[in-house]
Short mmCIF file of C-alpha atoms and ligand atoms in Angstrom, two decimals:
data_model
loop_
_atom_site.label_atom_id
_atom_site.label_comp_id
_atom_site.label_asym_id
_atom_site.label_seq_id
_atom_site.Cartn_x
_atom_site.Cartn_y
_atom_site.Cartn_z
CA MET A 1 25.32 3.86 -38.20
CA LEU A 2 23.09 3.36 -35.19
CA PRO A 3 24.48 0.49 -32.92
CA SER A 4 22.09 -2.39 -31.91
CA LEU A 5 20.96 -3.00 -28.41
CA ARG A 6 22.96 -6.20 -28.67
CA SER A 7 26.24 -4.46 -29.37
CA PRO A 8 28.81 -4.95 -26.59
CA ALA A 9 29.37 -1.20 -26.19
CA VAL A 10 25.66 -0.75 -25.63
CA GLY A 11 25.75 -3.65 -23.11
CA ARG A 12 28.38 -1.89 -21.15
CA ASP A 13 26.55 1.48 -21.18
CA PRO A 14 23.14 1.87 -23.10
CA TYR A 15 22.57 5.48 -22.02
CA PRO A 16 24.36 7.14 -24.95
CA LEU A 17 22.26 4.99 -27.41
CA TYR A 18 19.17 5.82 -25.53
CA ARG A 19 19.94 9.53 -25.79
CA THR A 20 20.49 9.30 -29.55
CA LEU A 21 17.24 7.31 -29.92
CA ARG A 22 15.17 9.74 -28.01
CA THR A 23 16.58 12.62 -29.87
CA SER A 24 16.75 11.55 -33.45
CA TYR A 25 15.15 7.97 -33.79
CA PRO A 26 12.11 7.88 -31.60
CA LEU A 27 10.86 4.89 -33.52
CA VAL A 28 13.42 2.69 -35.30
CA HIS A 29 13.90 -0.99 -36.14
CA ASP A 30 16.86 -2.69 -34.53
CA GLU A 31 17.70 -5.55 -37.02
CA ALA A 32 20.00 -7.51 -34.61
CA PHE A 33 17.60 -7.19 -31.66
CA GLY A 34 14.57 -8.00 -33.96
CA ALA A 35 12.23 -5.32 -32.72
CA TRP A 36 11.05 -1.60 -33.08
CA LEU A 37 12.50 0.44 -30.38
CA ILE A 38 10.47 3.06 -28.47
CA SER A 39 12.50 5.31 -26.23
CA ARG A 40 10.78 8.50 -25.21
CA TYR A 41 8.89 8.54 -21.88
CA GLU A 42 5.52 9.53 -23.28
CA ASP A 43 5.77 6.96 -26.16
CA VAL A 44 6.72 4.25 -23.88
CA ARG A 45 3.86 5.05 -21.52
CA ALA A 46 1.45 5.12 -24.48
CA ALA A 47 2.77 1.89 -25.91
CA LEU A 48 2.43 0.01 -22.64
CA ALA A 49 -1.28 1.11 -22.26
CA ASP A 50 -2.08 0.45 -26.01
CA PRO A 51 -4.43 -2.59 -26.38
CA ARG A 52 -3.19 -3.14 -29.96
CA LEU A 53 0.29 -3.92 -28.68
CA VAL A 54 -0.05 -7.25 -26.81
CA ALA A 55 2.18 -9.34 -24.75
CA PRO A 56 4.40 -11.77 -26.90
CA PRO A 57 3.57 -15.52 -26.62
CA PRO A 58 5.32 -17.55 -23.90
CA LYS A 59 8.48 -19.48 -24.88
CA SER A 60 7.31 -22.48 -22.87
CA THR A 61 3.98 -24.36 -22.28
CA LEU A 62 3.64 -22.75 -18.87
CA THR A 63 1.32 -19.71 -19.00
CA HIS A 64 1.65 -16.72 -16.70
CA LEU A 65 0.16 -13.31 -16.60
CA THR A 66 2.64 -11.33 -18.60
CA HIS A 67 1.65 -13.57 -21.64
CA LEU A 68 -2.05 -13.39 -21.27
CA GLU A 69 -4.42 -10.71 -22.64
CA ASP A 70 -8.12 -9.73 -22.50
CA ARG A 71 -10.57 -11.72 -20.30
CA ALA A 72 -8.09 -14.43 -19.25
CA HIS A 73 -5.49 -11.85 -18.18
CA ALA A 74 -8.13 -9.75 -16.24
CA ALA A 75 -9.39 -12.91 -14.51
CA HIS A 76 -5.93 -14.06 -13.50
CA ARG A 77 -4.89 -10.67 -12.32
CA ALA A 78 -8.11 -10.52 -10.12
CA LEU A 79 -7.13 -13.84 -8.58
CA LEU A 80 -3.56 -12.89 -7.81
CA SER A 81 -3.71 -9.34 -6.74
CA PRO A 82 -5.51 -9.71 -3.34
CA ALA A 83 -2.64 -11.95 -2.25
CA LEU A 84 -0.26 -9.15 -2.80
CA ARG A 85 -1.89 -6.33 -1.08
CA GLY A 86 -3.72 -5.43 2.10
CA ARG A 87 -3.84 -7.93 4.92
CA ALA A 88 -2.02 -10.56 2.94
CA LEU A 89 0.84 -8.13 2.38
CA ALA A 90 1.01 -7.10 5.97
CA ALA A 91 1.33 -10.70 6.93
CA LEU A 92 4.27 -11.09 4.57
CA ARG A 93 6.07 -8.07 6.05
CA ALA A 94 6.83 -9.93 9.33
CA GLY A 95 8.67 -12.60 7.39
CA VAL A 96 10.62 -10.27 5.18
CA GLU A 97 11.47 -8.00 8.16
CA ARG A 98 12.86 -10.90 10.14
CA ALA A 99 14.88 -12.31 7.17
CA ALA A 100 16.39 -8.86 6.48
CA PHE A 101 17.66 -8.70 9.98
CA VAL A 102 19.02 -12.16 10.04
CA LEU A 103 20.80 -11.56 6.78
CA ALA A 104 22.10 -8.10 7.92
CA ARG A 105 23.28 -9.23 11.33
CA ARG A 106 25.14 -12.21 9.78
CA LEU A 107 27.43 -9.58 8.22
CA SER A 108 28.00 -7.65 11.43
CA GLY A 109 31.44 -8.24 12.89
CA ARG A 110 32.90 -8.50 9.39
CA GLN A 111 35.25 -5.96 7.72
CA GLU A 112 33.95 -6.17 4.26
CA ALA A 113 31.19 -7.83 2.21
CA ASP A 114 29.48 -8.05 -1.28
CA LEU A 115 25.95 -6.96 -0.65
CA VAL A 116 24.79 -8.42 -3.95
CA ALA A 117 25.96 -12.01 -3.25
CA GLU A 118 25.38 -11.94 0.52
CA PHE A 119 22.27 -9.98 0.96
CA CYS A 120 20.37 -8.76 -2.29
CA HIS A 121 20.20 -12.46 -3.77
CA TRP A 122 18.66 -13.82 -0.66
CA LEU A 123 16.05 -11.40 0.61
CA PRO A 124 13.71 -11.65 -2.41
CA ALA A 125 14.08 -15.38 -2.25
CA VAL A 126 12.94 -15.33 1.32
CA ALA A 127 10.02 -13.12 0.45
CA ALA A 128 9.01 -15.54 -2.43
CA VAL A 129 9.36 -18.64 -0.12
CA THR A 130 7.32 -16.95 2.55
CA ALA A 131 4.64 -15.71 0.04
CA LEU A 132 4.32 -19.15 -1.47
CA GLY A 133 4.25 -20.94 1.86
CA LEU A 134 7.23 -23.21 0.82
CA PRO A 135 9.43 -24.72 3.53
CA HIS A 136 12.28 -22.38 4.54
CA GLU A 137 14.80 -25.24 3.75
CA GLU A 138 14.08 -24.58 0.11
CA THR A 139 15.28 -20.96 0.20
CA ALA A 140 18.77 -21.75 -1.19
CA ARG A 141 17.11 -23.63 -4.13
CA VAL A 142 14.58 -20.77 -4.72
CA ARG A 143 17.37 -18.39 -4.62
CA GLU A 144 18.70 -19.75 -7.85
CA TRP A 145 15.51 -19.10 -9.62
CA CYS A 146 15.20 -15.71 -8.17
CA ARG A 147 18.69 -14.83 -9.25
CA ASP A 148 18.52 -16.24 -12.81
CA GLY A 149 15.02 -14.78 -13.16
CA LEU A 150 13.73 -14.13 -16.64
CA THR A 151 16.63 -15.67 -18.42
CA HIS A 152 15.81 -18.84 -16.73
CA LEU A 153 12.10 -18.57 -17.28
CA GLY A 154 12.60 -17.69 -20.95
CA ALA A 155 14.86 -20.78 -21.44
CA GLY A 156 12.27 -23.31 -20.20
CA HIS A 157 10.84 -24.30 -16.80
CA GLY A 158 11.62 -27.89 -16.59
CA ASP A 159 13.24 -27.97 -13.16
CA LEU A 160 11.10 -25.33 -11.64
CA ASP A 161 8.01 -27.24 -12.95
CA ALA A 162 9.29 -30.50 -11.33
CA PHE A 163 10.09 -28.68 -8.15
CA LEU A 164 6.64 -27.03 -7.75
CA ARG A 165 4.38 -29.79 -8.99
CA PRO A 166 4.42 -31.94 -5.66
CA TYR A 167 3.71 -28.61 -3.64
CA VAL A 168 0.77 -27.90 -5.94
CA ALA A 169 -0.60 -31.50 -5.51
CA ARG A 170 -0.38 -31.00 -1.74
CA ARG A 171 -2.09 -27.54 -1.78
CA ARG A 172 -4.86 -29.03 -4.00
CA ALA A 173 -5.57 -31.62 -1.41
CA ARG A 174 -5.01 -29.48 1.68
CA PRO A 175 -4.99 -25.70 0.98
CA GLY A 176 -3.57 -23.20 3.47
CA ARG A 177 -3.50 -19.51 3.31
CA ASP A 178 -0.44 -18.89 1.30
CA LEU A 179 -0.28 -17.62 -2.32
CA LEU A 180 0.28 -21.16 -3.78
CA SER A 181 -3.05 -22.17 -2.01
CA VAL A 182 -4.83 -19.09 -3.42
CA LEU A 183 -3.84 -20.20 -6.98
CA CYS A 184 -4.61 -23.95 -6.33
CA THR A 185 -8.11 -23.11 -5.01
CA ALA A 186 -8.84 -20.40 -7.55
CA ARG A 187 -11.43 -20.84 -10.25
CA ALA A 188 -11.66 -19.25 -13.67
CA ASP A 189 -14.84 -19.70 -15.63
CA GLY A 190 -16.05 -22.12 -12.98
CA ARG A 191 -13.01 -24.34 -13.34
CA PRO A 192 -9.78 -24.65 -11.30
CA LEU A 193 -6.70 -23.25 -12.88
CA PRO A 194 -4.60 -25.94 -14.66
CA ASP A 195 -1.45 -26.99 -13.05
CA GLU A 196 0.59 -25.32 -15.87
CA THR A 197 -1.01 -21.94 -14.92
CA VAL A 198 -0.47 -22.37 -11.24
CA VAL A 199 3.19 -23.29 -11.74
CA GLY A 200 3.61 -20.58 -14.45
CA THR A 201 2.28 -17.97 -12.14
CA ALA A 202 4.27 -19.07 -9.18
CA GLY A 203 7.34 -19.12 -11.48
CA THR A 204 6.64 -15.42 -12.34
CA LEU A 205 6.93 -14.65 -8.64
CA LEU A 206 10.11 -16.61 -8.19
CA GLY A 207 11.71 -15.59 -11.48
CA ALA A 208 10.57 -12.19 -12.71
CA GLY A 209 9.65 -10.92 -9.26
CA GLY A 210 12.71 -12.30 -7.53
CA GLU A 211 15.12 -11.25 -10.13
CA ALA A 212 13.71 -7.77 -10.62
CA THR A 213 13.70 -7.21 -6.90
CA HIS A 214 17.35 -8.30 -6.30
CA LEU A 215 18.55 -6.18 -9.08
CA ALA A 216 16.42 -3.22 -8.04
CA LEU A 217 17.51 -3.63 -4.50
CA ALA A 218 21.17 -3.67 -5.51
CA SER A 219 20.82 -0.39 -7.56
CA PHE A 220 18.96 1.20 -4.73
CA LEU A 221 21.76 0.29 -2.21
CA ALA A 222 24.36 1.41 -4.67
CA ASN A 223 22.75 4.76 -5.37
CA LEU A 224 22.37 5.53 -1.65
CA LEU A 225 25.98 4.43 -0.89
CA ASP A 226 27.18 6.60 -3.74
CA HIS A 227 25.41 9.57 -2.23
CA PRO A 228 26.30 9.57 1.46
CA ALA A 229 24.58 12.97 2.10
CA GLN A 230 21.33 11.58 0.77
CA LEU A 231 21.76 8.30 2.73
CA ARG A 232 22.28 10.39 5.85
CA LEU A 233 18.85 12.23 5.07
CA VAL A 234 17.20 8.88 4.66
CA ARG A 235 18.65 7.78 8.10
CA GLU A 236 17.31 10.96 9.79
CA ARG A 237 13.98 10.91 7.85
CA PRO A 238 12.87 7.28 7.24
CA ALA A 239 9.67 8.72 5.67
CA LEU A 240 11.85 9.58 2.71
CA MET A 241 12.61 5.92 1.95
CA PRO A 242 9.72 5.35 -0.50
CA ALA A 243 10.90 8.43 -2.57
CA ALA A 244 14.48 7.22 -2.43
CA TRP A 245 13.36 3.81 -3.76
CA ALA A 246 11.32 5.29 -6.48
CA GLU A 247 14.10 7.64 -7.59
CA SER A 248 16.39 4.64 -7.82
CA LEU A 249 14.00 2.79 -9.98
CA ARG A 250 13.52 5.72 -12.28
CA ARG A 251 17.17 6.27 -12.72
CA ASP A 252 18.33 2.61 -12.74
CA PRO A 253 15.33 0.44 -13.40
CA ALA A 254 15.79 -3.39 -12.95
CA VAL A 255 13.69 -4.07 -16.16
CA HIS A 256 15.17 -2.13 -19.05
CA ILE A 257 13.01 -3.58 -21.83
CA VAL A 258 9.36 -4.74 -21.94
CA LEU A 259 8.39 -6.52 -25.13
CA ARG A 260 5.21 -6.31 -27.17
CA ARG A 261 3.74 -7.38 -30.55
CA ALA A 262 1.70 -5.35 -32.78
CA LEU A 263 -1.75 -6.91 -33.68
CA VAL A 264 -2.45 -4.38 -36.39
CA PRO A 265 -0.46 -1.40 -37.85
CA VAL A 266 -0.05 1.11 -35.00
CA VAL A 267 0.42 4.73 -35.83
CA THR A 268 2.23 6.45 -32.89
CA GLY A 269 3.53 9.90 -32.26
CA ALA A 270 6.88 8.67 -33.36
CA GLY A 271 5.92 6.84 -36.60
CA THR A 272 4.02 3.62 -37.67
CA ILE A 273 4.72 0.08 -36.34
CA PRO A 274 3.73 -2.56 -38.90
CA ALA A 275 1.29 -5.38 -38.01
CA GLY A 276 3.04 -8.37 -36.60
CA ALA A 277 6.16 -6.61 -35.59
CA ALA A 278 7.88 -6.87 -32.24
CA VAL A 279 8.20 -3.87 -30.12
CA ALA A 280 10.68 -3.01 -27.44
CA CYS A 281 9.63 -0.46 -24.82
CA LEU A 282 12.86 0.93 -23.36
CA LEU A 283 11.95 1.55 -19.79
CA GLY A 284 15.61 2.46 -19.14
CA SER A 285 15.46 5.22 -21.66
CA ALA A 286 12.06 6.48 -20.51
CA GLY A 287 13.34 7.03 -16.88
CA ARG A 288 16.22 9.30 -18.27
CA ASP A 289 14.01 11.26 -20.70
CA PRO A 290 14.84 15.01 -20.01
CA ALA A 291 11.42 15.98 -21.51
CA ARG A 292 9.98 14.34 -18.39
CA PHE A 293 12.74 14.61 -15.75
CA ALA A 294 15.06 17.53 -15.15
CA ALA A 295 18.74 16.54 -14.96
CA PRO A 296 17.69 12.87 -15.42
CA ASP A 297 21.00 11.32 -14.79
CA ARG A 298 21.23 12.61 -11.25
CA TYR A 299 20.05 10.61 -8.31
CA ASP A 300 17.97 12.99 -6.37
CA ILE A 301 15.64 11.61 -3.51
CA LEU A 302 14.01 15.10 -3.13
CA ARG A 303 13.03 15.09 -6.94
CA PRO A 304 9.24 16.22 -6.77
CA ALA A 305 6.93 13.38 -7.54
CA PRO A 306 9.18 11.33 -9.89
CA GLY A 307 6.56 9.08 -11.43
CA GLN A 308 8.07 6.41 -13.47
CA LEU A 309 7.59 3.36 -15.68
CA ALA A 310 9.87 1.01 -13.85
CA PHE A 311 6.83 -1.29 -13.03
CA GLY A 312 5.36 -0.84 -16.57
CA ALA A 313 1.95 0.88 -17.13
CA GLY A 314 -1.56 -0.02 -18.15
CA ARG A 315 -3.12 -3.46 -17.93
CA HIS A 316 0.17 -5.45 -17.30
CA ARG A 317 1.48 -3.02 -14.60
CA CYS A 318 3.45 -5.01 -11.98
CA LEU A 319 1.49 -6.70 -9.26
CA GLY A 320 4.47 -6.82 -7.08
CA VAL A 321 4.96 -3.07 -6.53
CA GLN A 322 4.07 -3.10 -2.91
CA LEU A 323 5.93 -6.25 -2.14
CA ALA A 324 9.04 -5.01 -3.77
CA ARG A 325 8.87 -1.64 -1.96
CA LEU A 326 8.24 -3.49 1.37
CA THR A 327 11.35 -5.72 0.67
CA ALA A 328 13.42 -2.63 -0.11
CA GLU A 329 12.29 -0.81 3.08
CA CYS A 330 12.91 -3.82 5.25
CA ALA A 331 16.31 -4.23 3.69
CA LEU A 332 17.55 -0.70 4.17
CA HIS A 333 16.18 -0.45 7.69
CA ALA A 334 17.92 -3.74 8.77
CA LEU A 335 21.20 -2.86 7.06
CA LEU A 336 21.33 0.58 8.56
CA GLU A 337 20.44 -0.71 12.08
CA ALA A 338 22.72 -3.78 11.95
CA LEU A 339 25.71 -2.11 10.12
CA PRO A 340 26.11 1.52 11.46
CA ARG A 341 29.41 1.96 9.64
CA LEU A 342 28.28 0.61 6.26
CA ARG A 343 29.93 2.36 3.35
CA ARG A 344 31.22 1.95 -0.18
CA ALA A 345 34.50 0.01 -0.65
CA PRO A 346 37.08 2.07 -2.52
CA GLY A 347 37.33 1.35 -6.28
CA GLY A 348 34.28 2.97 -7.85
CA ARG A 349 30.93 1.62 -8.70
CA PRO A 350 31.03 -1.73 -10.54
CA ALA A 351 29.28 -1.48 -13.93
CA ASP A 352 25.71 -2.66 -14.28
CA GLU A 353 25.19 -5.66 -16.51
CA GLY A 354 22.29 -7.08 -18.56
CA LEU A 355 20.21 -6.29 -21.55
CA ILE A 356 16.47 -6.98 -20.62
CA THR A 357 17.15 -6.81 -16.93
CA ARG A 358 20.03 -4.84 -15.67
CA GLY A 359 21.76 -4.10 -12.34
CA PRO A 360 25.10 -4.31 -10.49
CA LYS A 361 26.54 -7.85 -10.26
CA THR A 362 28.52 -6.99 -7.15
CA LEU A 363 28.43 -4.27 -4.46
CA PRO A 364 31.60 -4.36 -2.37
CA VAL A 365 31.17 -2.45 0.93
CA LEU A 366 33.16 -1.87 4.07
CA LEU A 367 31.54 -2.71 7.33
CA GLY A 368 34.07 -2.11 10.09
C1 HEM B 1 11.54 -3.94 -8.11
C2 HEM B 1 10.99 -5.20 -8.49
C3 HEM B 1 10.17 -5.35 -9.62
C4 HEM B 1 10.26 -4.64 -10.78
C5 HEM B 1 11.12 -3.57 -11.30
C6 HEM B 1 9.21 -5.22 -11.64
C7 HEM B 1 8.82 -4.87 -12.89
C8 HEM B 1 7.88 -5.37 -13.70
C9 HEM B 1 7.37 -4.76 -14.96
C10 HEM B 1 8.15 -3.78 -15.84
C11 HEM B 1 6.26 -5.47 -15.31
C12 HEM B 1 5.53 -5.16 -16.66
C13 HEM B 1 5.64 -6.30 -17.59
C14 HEM B 1 4.86 -6.05 -18.87
O1 HEM B 1 4.28 -5.00 -19.04
O2 HEM B 1 4.84 -7.01 -19.78
C15 HEM B 1 5.93 -6.43 -14.29
C16 HEM B 1 4.98 -7.24 -14.31
C17 HEM B 1 4.54 -8.15 -13.33
N1 HEM B 1 5.27 -8.30 -12.15
FE1 HEM B 1 6.79 -7.22 -11.46
N2 HEM B 1 8.55 -6.24 -10.92
C18 HEM B 1 9.14 -6.28 -9.68
C19 HEM B 1 8.81 -7.14 -8.59
C20 HEM B 1 7.71 -7.99 -8.67
C21 HEM B 1 7.44 -8.83 -7.61
C22 HEM B 1 8.06 -8.93 -6.22
C23 HEM B 1 6.41 -9.68 -8.06
C24 HEM B 1 5.62 -10.77 -7.38
C25 HEM B 1 5.31 -10.64 -6.19
C26 HEM B 1 6.06 -9.31 -9.33
C27 HEM B 1 5.04 -9.71 -10.14
C28 HEM B 1 4.57 -9.36 -11.40
C29 HEM B 1 3.56 -9.86 -12.19
C30 HEM B 1 2.61 -11.02 -11.64
C31 HEM B 1 3.56 -9.09 -13.33
C32 HEM B 1 2.58 -9.39 -14.49
C33 HEM B 1 1.43 -8.51 -14.46
C34 HEM B 1 0.54 -8.52 -15.63
O3 HEM B 1 1.00 -9.01 -16.75
O4 HEM B 1 -0.70 -8.25 -15.47
N3 HEM B 1 6.83 -8.25 -9.75
N4 HEM B 1 6.89 -6.26 -13.29
#
């Protein structure tokens, strides 16, 4: 019998199940998980772009982009996206770069460290605090939301809501140029966005963005440290960094599962999804589909134009792609410069953990 995504063995290593799904069960209902599973690269890409497969409703009263569709979704995206690209992004770079160096230098002089706890958890939090224009003293608190990410957001937003509301009130009275001000002064259909939407969207940035970035960053560093020859190549040719990042996201995406709900019966290449059913698009499986990627389990930064679904596809494709890449580039640059002897601690790669989002929980390294 096919194991569920929820079974402990699959939790430890989902890739054997993904292989079986792609080969023999390209569309199958997982009772325990409560969704139809889509596992092949082409089917996942098509499902993410299919307007009949919509985002599931939010679990709390706070709305954010990932739960909106149609006009409201397009309008909110249009509001948010300018703040995450172009000049706004260039302004963020300085803050992220500085933070990466401060965090990396704090480790210099040490013999060993855990890069997940001491670096990866912190950098996306600093990026989020900078982007939202929050006081830097709040970074430690924000780090908790960035670390707990989607789990926290799914469970309810009470404390995040309470934390952000006073800042929202202040930005409404006296807007600045940060992302929170952009949201507070934005108008949709001629009216300001309600507080729930502002807080929900800021929460996406802290939770979904922060968690995904720290997991992806941890996998990126783990992959390079596991392949010293490729790390050397990136050191010598920094122009390879974006390819090394993209390849890590393909092989070890931070988000393994994106959920959808079928509005009507949907006939796919793999079978028919009934109306009303929940659908799990398995990004972790799509990235290892041998029909799309040769030798998919291998980490290879020279792989020609990897192309991947780690940021989703279609109308909900991630708005933080550039901020995440910038964060990863600043991170690697700072670590390589501040810690020239950085290498993997003996003992093998710690197992990745997580069902919806996934990544290494620790990354022990030697520095001296
Ligand atoms: C490596 C890091 C990241 C990964 C792997 C990632 C992954 C994803 C994925 C898979 C989606 C699609 C969800 C869906 O289709 O329902 C998504 C959406 C989104 N992401 Fe990211 N993300 C990352 C970083 C960020 C950052 C840093 C931000 C914020 C600055 C961000 C903001 C968003 C937003 C706002 C959406 C919703 C877009 C929409 O529904 O239209 N993400 N992300």
